[in-house]
Coordinates of C-alpha atoms in Angstrom, one line a residue:
X1 CA 5.8 -24.2 -16.0
X2 CA 4.6 -22.2 -13.6
X3 CA 4.4 -19.2 -12.2
X4 CA 3.6 -17.9 -8.7
X5 CA 3.8 -14.1 -8.8
X6 CA 4.0 -12.7 -4.7
X7 CA 1.9 -9.7 -4.0
X8 CA 1.3 -7.3 -1.1
X9 CA -2.1 -5.5 0.5
X10 CA 0.2 -2.1 -2.0
X11 CA 0.8 -3.9 -4.7
X12 CA -3.1 -4.4 -5.1
X13 CA -4.1 -1.1 -4.1
X14 CA -5.9 -1.6 -7.9
X15 CA -5.4 -4.6 -10.7
X16 CA -1.6 -4.6 -11.0
X17 CA -1.8 -4.6 -15.1
X18 CA 1.6 -4.7 -16.0
X19 CA 1.3 -7.7 -14.5
X20 CA -1.4 -9.3 -15.6
X21 CA 0.1 -8.6 -19.1
X22 CA 2.4 -10.4 -18.2
X23 CA 0.4 -13.6 -16.8
X24 CA -1.7 -13.2 -19.5
X25 CA 1.4 -13.4 -22.0
X26 CA 2.9 -16.6 -20.0
X27 CA 0.0 -18.4 -20.9
X28 CA -0.9 -17.9 -24.6
X29 CA 2.4 -19.8 -25.1
X30 CA 0.9 -23.1 -22.1
X31 CA 2.7 -21.5 -19.2
X32 CA 0.7 -21.7 -15.6
X33 CA 0.7 -18.6 -13.7
X34 CA -1.3 -18.1 -10.1
X35 CA -0.9 -15.2 -7.0
X36 CA -1.0 -14.9 -3.8
X37 CA -1.0 -12.1 -0.8
X38 CA 2.4 -12.2 0.7
X39 CA 0.7 -10.3 3.9
X40 CA -2.6 -12.1 4.4
X41 CA 0.3 -15.0 5.3
X42 CA 3.0 -12.5 7.1
X43 CA 4.0 -15.5 9.3
X44 CA 7.1 -17.4 7.7
X45 CA 5.7 -20.6 7.9
X46 CA 1.7 -19.9 6.9
X47 CA 4.0 -18.2 3.5
X48 CA 5.9 -21.4 2.9
X49 CA 3.0 -23.2 3.3
X50 CA 1.4 -20.8 1.0
X51 CA 3.6 -21.1 -1.5
X52 CA 4.6 -25.3 -1.5
X53 CA 1.3 -25.9 -1.5
X54 CA 0.9 -24.9 -4.6
X55 CA 3.9 -26.2 -6.2
X56 CA 5.2 -23.5 -8.3
X57 CA 8.6 -23.9 -10.0
X58 CA 9.4 -20.2 -10.0
X59 CA 8.5 -17.1 -7.9
X60 CA 8.1 -13.8 -9.4
X61 CA 8.1 -10.3 -8.1
X62 CA 6.9 -6.7 -9.0
X63 CA 8.3 -4.4 -6.3
X64 CA 8.4 -0.8 -5.8
X65 CA 11.8 1.1 -3.8
X66 CA 11.1 1.0 -0.2
X67 CA 8.0 -2.6 -0.9
X68 CA 11.1 -3.8 -1.9
X69 CA 13.2 -4.9 1.8
X70 CA 10.0 -6.7 3.5
X71 CA 9.5 -8.8 -0.1
X72 CA 13.5 -9.6 -0.2
X73 CA 13.0 -10.1 3.6
X74 CA 10.3 -12.9 2.2
X75 CA 12.0 -14.5 -1.4
X76 CA 14.8 -15.0 0.8
X77 CA 12.9 -17.2 3.9
X78 CA 11.2 -19.0 0.2
X79 CA 13.7 -20.0 -1.5
X80 CA 15.7 -21.1 2.0
X81 CA 12.8 -23.5 2.1
X82 CA 11.6 -24.2 -1.2
X83 CA 14.2 -23.6 -3.5
X84 CA 12.9 -21.5 -6.3
X85 CA 14.6 -19.2 -8.2
X86 CA 12.8 -16.1 -7.7
X87 CA 12.8 -12.8 -10.5
X88 CA 12.1 -9.5 -10.0
X89 CA 10.9 -6.6 -12.2
X90 CA 9.4 -3.3 -11.3
X91 CA 10.3 0.0 -10.6
X92 CA 13.0 -0.6 -8.0
X93 CA 14.4 -3.3 -10.2
X94 CA 14.8 -1.4 -12.5
X95 CA 16.4 1.2 -11.8
X96 CA 18.4 -0.7 -8.7
X97 CA 19.3 -3.8 -10.9
X98 CA 22.2 -4.2 -7.5
X99 CA 19.6 -5.8 -6.2
X100 CA 20.7 -8.5 -8.1
X101 CA 23.1 -9.2 -4.7
X102 CA 20.7 -9.9 -2.9
X103 CA 20.2 -13.6 -1.5
X104 CA 16.6 -13.3 -2.3
X105 CA 17.1 -13.0 -6.1
X106 CA 17.8 -14.6 -9.1
X107 CA 17.2 -12.7 -11.9
X108 CA 16.0 -9.3 -12.5
X109 CA 13.6 -8.0 -15.3
X110 CA 14.3 -4.5 -16.2
X111 CA 11.7 -2.5 -17.8
X112 CA 8.6 -3.9 -20.0
X113 CA 8.8 -7.6 -19.2
X114 CA 6.5 -9.2 -21.1
X115 CA 8.9 -11.1 -23.4
X116 CA 11.8 -11.2 -21.3
X117 CA 10.0 -13.1 -18.3
X118 CA 7.9 -15.1 -21.7
X119 CA 11.4 -16.3 -23.3
X120 CA 13.6 -16.6 -19.3
X121 CA 10.5 -18.8 -18.9
X122 CA 10.7 -21.4 -21.8
X123 CA 14.9 -21.4 -21.6
X124 CA 14.0 -23.2 -18.1
X125 CA 11.2 -25.4 -19.4
X126 CA 13.4 -26.7 -22.1
X127 CA 16.4 -26.3 -19.9
X128 CA 18.4 -24.3 -22.4
X129 CA 20.6 -21.6 -21.2
X130 CA 19.1 -18.7 -20.4
X131 CA 21.7 -15.8 -18.5
X132 CA 22.1 -13.7 -22.1
X133 CA 18.5 -12.4 -22.2
X134 CA 18.3 -9.7 -22.8
X135 CA 16.8 -7.1 -20.0
X136 CA 17.8 -9.3 -17.7
X137 CA 20.1 -10.1 -14.9
X138 CA 20.8 -12.6 -13.9
X139 CA 23.1 -14.7 -10.7
X140 CA 24.0 -18.5 -11.7
X141 CA 27.4 -20.0 -10.2
X142 CA 27.7 -17.1 -8.6
X143 CA 28.2 -14.6 -11.7
X144 CA 26.0 -12.1 -12.4
X145 CA 25.2 -11.7 -16.3
X146 CA 24.6 -7.7 -17.1
X147 CA 22.6 -7.7 -20.6
X148 CA 21.6 -4.9 -22.3
X149 CA 17.8 -3.2 -22.5
X150 CA 15.1 -4.4 -25.8
X151 CA 14.2 -1.4 -27.6
X152 CA 10.5 -1.4 -26.4
X153 CA 7.5 -3.0 -27.7
X154 CA 5.8 -0.6 -30.8
X155 CA 3.0 -2.7 -31.3
X156 CA 0.6 -3.0 -28.6
X157 CA -2.4 -4.9 -30.1
X158 CA 0.0 -7.3 -30.1
X159 CA -0.3 -8.0 -26.5
X160 CA -3.1 -9.7 -25.4
X161 CA -5.9 -8.3 -22.9
X162 CA -4.8 -8.0 -19.2
X163 CA -5.4 -12.0 -17.4
X164 CA -8.1 -10.6 -15.1
X165 CA -8.3 -13.9 -13.5
X166 CA -4.7 -14.2 -12.6
X167 CA -6.2 -10.9 -9.4
X168 CA -10.2 -13.0 -8.7
X169 CA -9.7 -14.6 -6.1
X170 CA -9.1 -10.8 -3.9
X171 CA -11.9 -9.4 -3.9
X172 CA -11.4 -6.0 -2.8
X173 CA -10.3 -5.1 -6.2
X174 CA -13.6 -7.2 -7.4
X175 CA -16.1 -5.9 -5.0
X176 CA -17.1 -2.4 -6.6
X177 CA -17.2 -3.6 -10.5
X178 CA -14.2 -1.2 -10.6
X179 CA -12.3 -2.4 -14.2
X180 CA -8.8 -1.0 -15.0
X181 CA -7.0 -0.7 -18.2
X182 CA -4.7 1.0 -19.9
X183 CA -4.3 2.6 -23.8
X184 CA -1.0 3.7 -23.6
X185 CA 2.5 3.8 -22.2
X186 CA 4.9 5.9 -21.4
X187 CA 4.6 9.2 -21.0
X188 CA 5.9 12.7 -23.4
X189 CA 7.5 14.6 -20.3
X190 CA 9.8 14.8 -17.7
X191 CA 9.5 15.3 -15.0
X192 CA 12.1 15.6 -12.6
X193 CA 10.3 14.0 -9.3
X194 CA 9.4 11.2 -11.7
X195 CA 11.3 7.6 -13.5
X196 CA 9.6 8.0 -16.7
X197 CA 12.6 10.8 -17.6
X198 CA 14.7 8.1 -16.3
X199 CA 13.0 5.3 -18.2
X200 CA 14.0 6.6 -21.4
X201 CA 17.7 6.7 -20.3
X202 CA 17.8 3.0 -19.9
X203 CA 15.0 2.3 -22.5
X204 CA 15.9 2.4 -26.6
X205 CA 12.3 2.9 -29.9
X206 CA 9.5 5.4 -28.4
X207 CA 8.1 6.0 -25.8
X208 CA 5.2 7.2 -25.9
X209 CA 2.9 4.1 -27.8
X210 CA -1.4 3.4 -27.3
X211 CA -3.8 0.1 -28.9
X212 CA -6.0 0.9 -31.8
X213 CA -9.1 2.4 -30.2
X214 CA -10.6 -0.7 -31.6
X215 CA -8.6 -2.9 -30.1
X216 CA -9.4 -1.2 -26.6
X217 CA -13.5 -1.2 -26.9
X218 CA -12.6 -4.6 -27.9
X219 CA -11.4 -6.0 -24.4
X220 CA -13.6 -2.9 -22.9
X221 CA -16.8 -5.2 -24.3
X222 CA -15.6 -8.1 -22.4
X223 CA -15.1 -7.7 -19.7
X224 CA -17.4 -5.4 -19.0
X225 CA -20.1 -8.7 -20.3
X226 CA -18.1 -11.7 -18.7
X227 CA -17.0 -9.8 -14.8
X228 CA -19.9 -6.8 -15.6
X229 CA -17.7 -3.8 -14.6
X230 CA -19.5 -0.7 -13.4
X231 CA -16.7 1.6 -13.9
X232 CA -13.6 2.1 -16.5
X233 CA -10.3 3.5 -14.8
X234 CA -8.0 4.3 -17.0
X235 CA -4.2 4.3 -16.2
X236 CA -2.3 5.5 -18.3
X237 CA -0.2 8.8 -16.9
X238 CA -1.4 10.9 -19.7
X239 CA -5.0 9.7 -21.0
X240 CA -5.5 12.6 -22.4
X241 CA -3.3 13.5 -25.3
X242 CA -2.7 12.8 -29.5
X243 CA -6.4 14.3 -30.5
X244 CA -6.5 11.8 -33.5
X245 CA -6.4 8.9 -31.6
X246 CA -8.8 11.1 -28.3
X247 CA -11.8 11.7 -31.5
X248 CA -12.0 7.9 -32.6
X249 CA -12.3 6.7 -29.2
X250 CA -14.8 9.1 -27.0
X251 CA -17.6 8.2 -29.6
X252 CA -16.8 4.4 -29.9
X253 CA -16.4 4.0 -25.6
X254 CA -20.0 6.9 -25.3
X255 CA -21.8 4.8 -27.6
X256 CA -20.4 0.7 -27.5
X257 CA -19.1 0.7 -24.0
X258 CA -22.0 2.5 -22.3
X259 CA -19.4 3.1 -18.7
X260 CA -18.6 6.6 -16.4
X261 CA -14.7 6.5 -15.8
X262 CA -12.5 8.8 -14.8
X263 CA -8.6 8.8 -16.6
X264 CA -5.5 11.3 -15.7
X265 CA -4.1 13.9 -17.5
X266 CA -1.6 17.0 -17.0
X267 CA -3.5 20.7 -16.6
X268 CA -1.4 22.5 -19.7
X269 CA -3.0 19.5 -22.2
X270 CA -6.1 20.2 -21.2
X271 CA -7.5 23.7 -23.1
X272 CA -10.4 22.8 -26.3
X273 CA -13.8 22.6 -24.6
X274 CA -14.7 20.7 -27.2
X275 CA -13.2 18.1 -26.4
X276 CA -13.8 18.3 -22.4
X277 CA -17.3 18.1 -23.9
X278 CA -16.6 14.9 -25.5
X279 CA -15.3 13.6 -22.5
X280 CA -18.5 14.4 -20.3
X281 CA -20.6 12.5 -22.6
X282 CA -18.7 10.0 -23.2
X283 CA -19.3 8.9 -19.6
X284 CA -15.8 11.2 -17.6
X285 CA -17.0 11.4 -14.4
X286 CA -13.5 12.3 -12.7
X287 CA -9.6 14.0 -14.1
X288 CA -6.8 13.3 -12.2
X289 CA -4.2 16.2 -12.3
X290 CA -1.8 17.2 -9.5
X291 CA -0.7 20.3 -8.4
X292 CA 2.1 18.9 -6.6
X293 CA 3.2 22.4 -5.2
X294 CA 1.2 26.2 -5.3
X295 CA 4.3 27.5 -5.9
X296 CA 4.1 28.1 -10.2
X297 CA 8.4 28.5 -10.0
X298 CA 9.9 25.3 -8.0
X299 CA 6.7 23.5 -10.6
X300 CA 8.1 24.8 -13.6
X301 CA 12.0 24.9 -12.5
X302 CA 12.5 22.4 -10.2
X303 CA 10.3 19.6 -11.2
X304 CA 10.4 20.3 -14.7
X305 CA 6.5 19.9 -15.1
X306 CA 5.3 22.8 -17.4
X307 CA 2.2 23.4 -15.9
X308 CA 1.8 26.8 -14.8
X309 CA -0.8 28.2 -12.5
X310 CA -3.4 29.4 -15.2
X311 CA -2.9 26.0 -16.9
X312 CA -4.8 25.1 -12.7
X313 CA -8.0 27.4 -13.6
X314 CA -8.3 26.6 -16.7
X315 CA -8.3 22.9 -16.4
X316 CA -10.7 23.7 -13.6
X317 CA -12.5 26.0 -15.4
X318 CA -13.8 23.2 -18.1
X319 CA -14.0 20.7 -16.0
X320 CA -16.8 22.6 -13.6
X321 CA -18.5 23.8 -16.5
X322 CA -18.9 19.7 -18.2
X323 CA -19.9 18.9 -14.6
X324 CA -16.3 16.5 -14.0
X325 CA -14.8 16.3 -10.7
X326 CA -11.4 16.5 -10.1
X327 CA -8.4 14.7 -8.6
X328 CA -5.8 16.4 -7.8
X329 CA -2.1 15.2 -5.7
X330 CA 0.2 17.1 -3.8
X331 CA 3.4 17.0 -2.8
X332 CA 5.5 17.6 0.7
X333 CA 8.9 18.1 1.6
X334 CA 10.6 18.0 -2.1
X335 CA 13.9 19.1 -1.4
X336 CA 13.8 23.3 -0.2
X337 CA 9.9 22.5 0.5
X338 CA 9.5 25.6 4.0
X339 CA 6.4 26.6 6.2
X340 CA 5.2 30.2 3.3
X341 CA 5.7 26.7 0.3
X342 CA 3.4 23.8 2.3
X343 CA 0.9 26.6 3.3
X344 CA 0.8 28.0 -0.7
X345 CA -0.3 24.8 -1.4
X346 CA -2.4 23.8 -0.2
X347 CA -4.6 27.6 -0.5
X348 CA -3.1 26.6 -4.4
X349 CA -6.2 23.2 -4.1
X350 CA -8.1 25.2 -2.2
X351 CA -8.8 27.8 -5.3
X352 CA -8.8 25.0 -7.4
X353 CA -11.9 23.7 -6.4
X354 CA -10.7 20.3 -7.2
X355 CA -13.1 17.6 -5.5
X356 CA -10.3 15.7 -3.9
X357 CA -7.2 15.4 -3.1
X358 CA -3.8 13.2 -2.7
X359 CA -1.1 14.2 0.1
X360 CA 2.7 12.1 -1.8
X361 CA 5.7 13.2 0.7
X362 CA 8.2 13.6 -2.1
X363 CA 10.8 10.0 -2.4
X364 CA 13.9 10.9 -3.4
X365 CA 13.3 7.6 -5.7
X366 CA 16.9 6.4 -7.4
X367 CA 16.9 7.2 -11.2
X368 CA 15.0 10.3 -10.8
X369 CA 16.1 13.5 -11.3
X370 CA 15.2 15.2 -8.2
X371 CA 16.6 11.9 -6.0
X372 CA 20.1 13.0 -6.9
X373 CA 19.4 16.9 -5.9
X374 CA 18.4 15.8 -3.3
X375 CA 21.4 13.7 -2.3
X376 CA 23.2 16.2 -3.6
X377 CA 21.8 19.1 -1.6
X378 CA 22.1 17.0 1.8
X379 CA 18.1 16.4 2.1
X380 CA 17.8 13.0 2.3
X381 CA 21.4 10.8 2.4
X382 CA 21.4 8.4 -0.5
X383 CA 20.3 5.0 1.7
X384 CA 17.3 4.1 -0.1
X385 CA 16.7 1.4 1.7
X386 CA 15.3 3.7 4.1
X387 CA 12.3 5.3 2.8
X388 CA 9.0 3.5 3.0
X389 CA 7.1 1.5 1.7
X390 CA 4.2 4.2 1.4
X391 CA 4.8 7.5 0.2
X392 CA 1.6 9.1 1.8
X393 CA 2.3 9.0 5.8
X394 CA 5.7 11.0 6.4
X395 CA 8.4 13.1 5.3
X396 CA 11.9 11.3 3.9
X397 CA 13.7 14.1 3.5
X398 CA 15.3 17.6 5.1
X399 CA 13.3 20.8 4.7
X400 CA 14.0 24.5 5.7
X401 CA 11.8 25.1 8.1
X402 CA 10.1 23.3 11.7
X403 CA 9.6 19.4 10.4
X404 CA 7.4 17.9 12.5
X405 CA 5.0 21.2 11.4
X406 CA 5.0 20.8 7.8
X407 CA 4.8 16.9 8.2
X408 CA 1.5 17.5 10.5
X409 CA 0.5 20.1 7.9
X410 CA 1.3 17.4 4.8
X411 CA -0.9 15.2 7.0
X412 CA -3.8 17.2 7.8
X413 CA -4.2 18.4 4.3
X414 CA -7.2 16.4 3.0
X415 CA -9.7 17.9 6.3
X416 CA -7.9 21.2 5.3
X417 CA -9.9 20.3 2.2
X418 CA -12.9 19.0 3.4
X419 CA -13.3 22.3 5.3
X420 CA -11.0 25.4 4.4
X421 CA -11.9 27.3 7.3
X422 CA -9.7 25.4 9.8
X423 CA -6.4 25.6 7.0
X424 CA -7.3 29.9 7.1
X425 CA -7.3 29.1 10.8
X426 CA -4.2 27.2 10.9
X427 CA -2.3 30.3 8.3
X428 CA -3.7 33.3 9.7
X429 CA -2.5 31.1 13.7
X430 CA 0.9 30.1 12.1
X431 CA 1.8 33.6 10.1
X432 CA 1.0 35.6 13.9
X433 CA 1.8 33.2 16.5
X434 CA 5.8 31.9 15.8
X435 CA 5.8 29.7 18.8
X436 CA 6.3 26.3 17.9
X437 CA 4.7 24.7 20.9
X438 CA 1.6 26.8 20.5
X439 CA 2.2 25.3 16.6
X440 CA 2.0 22.2 17.6
X441 CA -0.7 22.2 20.0
X442 CA -2.6 23.4 17.4
X443 CA -1.9 20.8 14.6
X444 CA -2.7 17.9 17.9
X445 CA -5.1 19.9 18.2
X446 CA -6.9 19.4 14.8
X447 CA -5.8 16.0 14.3
X448 CA -7.6 15.7 17.6
X449 CA -11.0 16.2 16.3
X450 CA -10.9 13.9 13.3
X451 CA -14.1 11.8 13.7
X452 CA -13.6 10.4 10.2
X453 CA -12.6 9.9 7.0
X454 CA -13.4 13.2 4.8
X455 CA -15.2 12.8 1.3
X456 CA -11.1 14.6 -0.4
X457 CA -9.3 10.8 0.5
X458 CA -12.4 8.8 -1.4
X459 CA -11.0 9.1 -5.1
X460 CA -13.0 6.9 -6.7
X461 CA -17.6 8.0 -7.2
X462 CA -20.3 6.7 -5.2
X463 CA -22.1 3.6 -6.4
X464 CA -25.9 6.0 -6.8
X465 CA -23.8 8.3 -9.3
X466 CA -21.9 5.5 -11.4
X467 CA -25.4 4.5 -11.7
X468 CA -26.8 6.9 -12.1
X469 CA -24.1 8.2 -15.3
X470 CA -24.6 4.6 -16.3
X471 CA -28.5 5.1 -16.5
X472 CA -28.1 8.8 -18.4
X473 CA -25.2 7.1 -20.6
X474 CA -27.7 3.9 -22.0
X475 CA -30.7 7.2 -22.9
X476 CA -28.9 9.6 -24.1
X477 CA -27.8 6.3 -26.5
X478 CA -31.4 4.5 -26.6
X479 CA -32.0 8.9 -28.5
X480 CA -29.2 8.9 -30.6
X481 CA -30.4 5.3 -31.6
X482 CA -34.1 6.3 -32.2
X483 CA -32.8 9.8 -34.7
X484 CA -32.8 8.0 -38.8
X485 CA -30.2 10.8 -38.8
X486 CA -28.1 10.5 -36.3
X487 CA -25.7 13.8 -36.9
X488 CA -21.5 13.1 -36.9
X489 CA -19.2 13.4 -34.4
X490 CA -17.6 17.0 -34.1
X491 CA -13.7 16.3 -35.0
X492 CA -12.5 18.2 -33.4
X493 CA -8.8 20.4 -35.3
X494 CA -6.1 18.1 -34.4
X495 CA -2.7 19.7 -33.4
X496 CA 0.9 19.4 -35.0
X497 CA 2.8 17.0 -32.1
X498 CA 2.6 14.2 -29.8
X499 CA 0.3 16.2 -27.4
X500 CA -2.6 18.5 -29.1
X501 CA -5.6 18.8 -26.8
X502 CA -6.0 21.8 -28.1
X503 CA -3.2 22.9 -28.4
X504 CA -2.1 26.4 -29.5

């Protein structure tokens, strides 16, 4: 059975590890998988030709809210022209499975897809009925079968390594020598803007699950040797949890892999100077943690993200002391956003002294608590089909202030971080001049001065820094090997609970 995955530029911003793991499971069981970038064939006839020449038995699409509209339009065309069945998975189908009613979809997979997909594909190949497969909503003969969601897969080590050959044709993913990996699934936090809390409502079984350190290291070594990776991007929601796991993993990363990496965290778990030093020694160059908003009360009560301003400053100090760069992000357009609050957010990012910043405009995604709140308070009309695929460009919610000015400040955020004096000048002008026309004229002037993308846009380190880090890791390893009695790894005290990065 041959499965053709339809990608687009958005999902190919990095390796889509969920999809490549599904591909690995399918290949492990004798099926064939291939992928194309449907954005490279925007003309319908070219897309039909590109799909037809690969002779698939099934089309598979992973999609997010906003992205789903264009992908459904494409699969409608392909179904009509080629008569192929189409299965959808990913965040949007998980929380909005009603998309099964669209003519462009035959099956929707909710939540984790490795084994639901395998069971579906195998049943198709063998001519068996697949309508009662857990996790799937199936449309057949005009009727829709809505199945429940099976318990989460507990043993992640039982999965094959992600199928990087599936994305081998996409050269941009390989040119910088970056390998994308996950060590865990799930997130222990309940931020209202994120899907994790909503996912727990439809799933059962353990939420946060982690591969064994040995399993991760084995994959890193194998892929480093096979593909020549020079930099590792860990894509876990929160990498810095579970001290016991980190105590085992980081020395192995330092001694056996010896590649620089970045990871994602949350500032409130970054409490241990010892662990931050261990991270740096193992090759961590950058840590991602989000400011989200400069208003602590909004962050704690509305976003329900348990990060105080003091947590941000402590994480900043730990990273600076150990030579680790910070990549942060903000969210513009949270329900209740005002001119004062967006200015406070930019000011907080500057105070945190982050090296890179990612600007997100709040998206009221279906199934999220804050998305529902945005609808109830009339910040959003509830039409998810109007949401854009990309959340970096424009406001989509109603705000408590001049929307065009708030949007312009968010759009210019990168340059404010690059040149803080421009931010302070802008804040002074806004606070002293009440004319909306003059304020907007100033923002248009600032945009007219843009001649380049600032360094703060790019969240991956420069190649020279990566290569220097590799040399440093190799040199330190060689020095340790020369030591007749190498020092034992300094293990941190393991606090109780799942989170414990030096928790009190």
